[in-house]
């Protein structure tokens, strides 16, 4: 009986392996047949011929992937791909993450540390440029029959999603230039009638990846397009990115104008804020101009506590620590429930403590070293009270946990002191962070 079961398992394995080979063969045959039909003078006048050709190209594109899908674990894939075994396996680093790469005859599969499939890379396609050819076929279909809107919309979206997967894969592999071109194709396909969508995300991503690739003229094009369609990115990030592009293109005037415009709309953006400070300093302009912009905003929004938080951040960046504290404390005067003034003050003191600690570690003179250590301890103790207030006020669990992490670290430094509050504080926040 055992030998029979083993034999049956082997037969089943061979059948599935053969089925996977047959899937690719069938896809090629179906494509060849569809291409032949499109070249037939009589059949080429029918919209259905071109629809079948487009679908055949998409089926051919998917064929090497077989039953694999992103998110599947190895156990699932062993069942889905029974008989299709990797030629080799190796450990690789993709995007800074350790992954296991399984090499197959026509594809590579990449698994994360949890054994989940993260990337499918086809290395031997059934046909080259399948997506471009599918797109051409769908356009021809619409030419012949404008009523096939539903089929066209579904087809174009399918092509767009496949280009999108390629774009993210290329980004993961560090090929930012290719990724940018793929994101551009996604946006172009979705813009086509009758799909007719403005894909703000892909337009931004085309700019973001070309910026990574240091293709600044190309990045400029897509970031400008993002601003035109009202996509400013997370917290106005497009302004900061486009300003950096302008700086790399040696256009300081345009960079400054963008940052000032962005700051006017997104006061709390750290990337815009830091960009402005650095630009003013590098061009020997007075950073105090930032406070003029803020004062104008305060006149328009006198009850906006976040404006004082931003002022505190600017003054902290400029080393104006006493004035930064005043600005942070003003947040609670304007809005007692606004926790970010306390958070900003706590982070300022904490970062100052780290800076002093670094200086102390590099100091060779004993007296100067001891003075720096004393200043370090004062700064670190000063961060505790505002962080405690922030922890009491904030309702967001993620923010609470971040604040607790700061408090745990601060209390830990003074656990050996006579005052028992430091040990108690460390134990309290250590337990919270561990949850």
Tab-separated table of C-alpha atoms in Angstrom, residues 46-223:
chain	number	residue	atom	x	y	z
A	46	UNK	CA	-13.728	42.608	-36.383
A	47	UNK	CA	-13.298	44.131	-32.899
A	48	UNK	CA	-13.546	40.672	-31.296
A	49	UNK	CA	-10.355	39.604	-33.092
A	50	UNK	CA	-8.369	42.398	-31.443
A	51	UNK	CA	-9.983	41.819	-28.071
A	52	UNK	CA	-8.901	38.153	-28.224
A	53	UNK	CA	-5.402	39.240	-29.251
A	54	UNK	CA	-5.144	41.657	-26.305
A	55	UNK	CA	-6.365	38.963	-23.903
A	56	UNK	CA	-3.917	36.455	-25.405
A	57	UNK	CA	-1.019	38.847	-24.766
A	58	UNK	CA	-2.116	39.301	-21.155
A	59	UNK	CA	-2.469	35.530	-20.687
A	60	UNK	CA	1.014	35.066	-22.148
A	61	UNK	CA	2.352	37.722	-19.780
A	62	UNK	CA	0.893	35.858	-16.775
A	63	UNK	CA	1.782	32.330	-17.913
A	64	UNK	CA	5.297	32.063	-16.355
A	65	UNK	CA	3.908	33.197	-12.993
A	66	UNK	CA	1.569	30.186	-13.049
A	67	UNK	CA	-0.202	29.785	-9.688
A	68	UNK	CA	2.231	31.837	-7.593
A	69	UNK	CA	0.956	35.014	-5.960
A	70	UNK	CA	2.466	37.680	-3.708
A	71	UNK	CA	1.668	37.017	-0.062
A	72	UNK	CA	1.591	33.226	-0.391
A	73	UNK	CA	3.737	31.269	2.033
A	74	UNK	CA	6.035	28.427	1.070
A	75	UNK	CA	3.625	25.752	2.256
A	76	UNK	CA	0.875	27.087	0.002
A	77	UNK	CA	3.241	27.417	-2.947
A	78	UNK	CA	4.435	23.828	-2.584
A	79	UNK	CA	0.845	22.741	-3.219
A	80	UNK	CA	0.140	25.314	-5.927
A	81	UNK	CA	3.433	24.695	-7.720
A	82	UNK	CA	3.894	20.992	-7.016
A	83	UNK	CA	6.473	19.631	-9.405
A	84	UNK	CA	7.818	23.068	-10.329
A	85	UNK	CA	10.953	23.090	-8.196
A	86	UNK	CA	13.664	25.756	-7.954
A	87	UNK	CA	16.943	25.209	-9.759
A	88	UNK	CA	18.827	26.938	-6.939
A	89	UNK	CA	18.301	28.969	-3.765
A	90	UNK	CA	20.358	31.829	-2.356
A	91	UNK	CA	20.180	34.579	0.245
A	92	UNK	CA	20.112	38.110	-1.166
A	93	UNK	CA	19.535	41.647	0.104
A	94	UNK	CA	16.761	43.550	-1.675
A	95	UNK	CA	16.074	47.133	-0.704
A	96	UNK	CA	18.065	46.663	2.491
A	97	UNK	CA	16.031	43.603	3.485
A	98	UNK	CA	17.355	40.058	3.730
A	99	UNK	CA	15.430	37.733	1.417
A	100	UNK	CA	15.611	34.194	0.129
A	101	UNK	CA	15.693	33.921	-3.657
A	102	UNK	CA	14.433	30.799	-5.396
A	103	UNK	CA	15.565	30.525	-9.017
A	104	UNK	CA	13.261	28.695	-11.461
A	105	UNK	CA	13.570	28.041	-15.165
A	106	UNK	CA	11.500	31.096	-16.083
A	107	UNK	CA	11.182	33.189	-12.919
A	108	UNK	CA	12.711	34.114	-9.576
A	109	UNK	CA	10.693	34.156	-6.360
A	110	UNK	CA	11.774	36.293	-3.392
A	111	UNK	CA	10.658	35.455	0.156
A	112	UNK	CA	10.890	37.653	3.239
A	113	UNK	CA	12.051	36.568	6.695
A	114	UNK	CA	8.580	35.188	7.487
A	115	UNK	CA	8.596	32.958	4.419
A	116	UNK	CA	6.011	35.051	2.553
A	117	UNK	CA	6.407	35.610	-1.185
A	118	UNK	CA	7.206	39.287	-1.732
A	119	UNK	CA	8.427	39.595	-5.328
A	120	UNK	CA	7.824	37.598	-8.518
A	121	UNK	CA	10.408	38.303	-11.213
A	122	UNK	CA	9.785	36.751	-14.631
A	123	UNK	CA	13.113	36.012	-16.329
A	124	UNK	CA	11.848	34.188	-19.403
A	125	UNK	CA	8.616	35.713	-20.742
A	126	UNK	CA	6.510	33.924	-23.322
A	127	UNK	CA	6.726	37.023	-25.532
A	128	UNK	CA	8.553	40.342	-25.234
A	129	UNK	CA	6.627	43.620	-24.750
A	130	UNK	CA	3.378	41.783	-24.079
A	131	UNK	CA	1.781	44.709	-22.240
A	132	UNK	CA	2.579	47.225	-24.962
A	133	UNK	CA	1.178	44.865	-27.594
A	134	UNK	CA	-1.958	44.212	-25.519
A	135	UNK	CA	-2.477	47.951	-25.275
A	136	UNK	CA	-2.214	48.346	-29.051
A	137	UNK	CA	-4.752	45.561	-29.534
A	138	UNK	CA	-7.255	47.157	-27.128
A	139	UNK	CA	-6.931	50.479	-28.951
A	140	UNK	CA	-7.556	48.730	-32.266
A	141	UNK	CA	-10.603	47.028	-30.748
A	142	UNK	CA	-12.049	50.427	-29.785
A	143	UNK	CA	-11.298	51.816	-33.219
A	144	UNK	CA	-13.485	49.127	-34.755
A	145	UNK	CA	-16.219	49.170	-32.111
A	146	UNK	CA	-16.525	52.240	-29.855
A	147	UNK	CA	-19.262	50.483	-27.854
A	148	UNK	CA	-16.805	48.046	-26.258
A	149	UNK	CA	-16.258	50.465	-23.382
A	150	UNK	CA	-16.595	47.897	-20.577
A	151	UNK	CA	-14.077	45.563	-22.212
A	152	UNK	CA	-11.669	48.433	-22.842
A	153	UNK	CA	-11.889	49.756	-19.269
A	154	UNK	CA	-11.243	46.302	-17.808
A	155	UNK	CA	-8.409	45.655	-20.234
A	156	UNK	CA	-6.668	48.993	-19.721
A	157	UNK	CA	-6.883	48.664	-15.930
A	158	UNK	CA	-5.398	45.168	-16.142
A	159	UNK	CA	-2.480	46.477	-18.208
A	160	UNK	CA	-1.994	49.388	-15.782
A	161	UNK	CA	-1.872	47.079	-12.756
A	162	UNK	CA	0.740	44.867	-14.397
A	163	UNK	CA	2.908	47.888	-15.227
A	164	UNK	CA	2.432	49.001	-11.617
A	165	UNK	CA	3.692	45.671	-10.286
A	166	UNK	CA	6.735	45.990	-12.539
A	167	UNK	CA	7.360	49.512	-11.257
A	168	UNK	CA	7.334	48.431	-7.616
A	169	UNK	CA	9.560	45.431	-8.386
A	170	UNK	CA	12.058	47.652	-10.205
A	171	UNK	CA	12.038	50.021	-7.248
A	172	UNK	CA	12.726	47.124	-4.875
A	173	UNK	CA	15.671	46.043	-7.035
A	174	UNK	CA	17.067	49.581	-6.972
A	175	UNK	CA	16.485	50.240	-10.677
A	176	UNK	CA	14.911	53.646	-10.066
A	177	UNK	CA	15.215	54.823	-13.658
A	178	UNK	CA	13.257	51.832	-15.001
A	179	UNK	CA	10.773	52.141	-12.143
A	180	UNK	CA	10.087	55.762	-13.052
A	181	UNK	CA	9.398	54.810	-16.676
A	182	UNK	CA	7.011	52.056	-15.574
A	183	UNK	CA	5.123	54.420	-13.249
A	184	UNK	CA	4.836	56.842	-16.174
A	185	UNK	CA	3.307	54.050	-18.260
A	186	UNK	CA	0.808	53.324	-15.470
A	187	UNK	CA	-0.278	56.971	-15.446
A	188	UNK	CA	-0.433	57.097	-19.262
A	189	UNK	CA	-2.541	53.940	-19.531
A	190	UNK	CA	-4.998	55.100	-16.862
A	191	UNK	CA	-5.292	58.465	-18.635
A	192	UNK	CA	-6.415	56.751	-21.865
A	193	UNK	CA	-10.058	56.864	-22.867
A	194	UNK	CA	-12.374	55.336	-21.897
A	195	UNK	CA	-10.594	54.678	-18.560
A	196	UNK	CA	-9.739	58.398	-18.384
A	197	UNK	CA	-8.317	58.551	-14.852
A	198	UNK	CA	-5.770	60.974	-13.427
A	199	UNK	CA	-3.475	58.655	-11.480
A	200	UNK	CA	-1.999	61.119	-8.984
A	201	UNK	CA	-0.078	58.415	-7.145
A	202	UNK	CA	1.738	57.105	-10.227
A	203	UNK	CA	2.568	60.613	-11.436
A	204	UNK	CA	4.150	61.384	-8.051
A	205	UNK	CA	5.954	58.033	-7.994
A	206	UNK	CA	7.377	58.665	-11.474
A	207	UNK	CA	8.883	61.867	-10.105
A	208	UNK	CA	9.975	60.308	-6.816
A	209	UNK	CA	11.858	57.443	-8.498
A	210	UNK	CA	13.500	59.669	-11.114
A	211	UNK	CA	14.623	61.945	-8.261
A	212	UNK	CA	16.200	58.879	-6.651
A	213	UNK	CA	17.875	58.107	-9.974
A	214	UNK	CA	19.231	61.694	-10.087
A	215	UNK	CA	17.358	62.284	-13.358
A	216	UNK	CA	16.456	65.794	-12.312
A	217	UNK	CA	14.890	67.128	-15.519
A	218	UNK	CA	12.574	64.126	-15.578
A	219	UNK	CA	11.754	64.491	-11.866
A	220	UNK	CA	11.008	68.185	-12.437
A	221	UNK	CA	8.431	67.256	-15.094
A	222	UNK	CA	6.458	64.916	-12.839
A	223	UNK	CA	6.647	67.010	-9.662
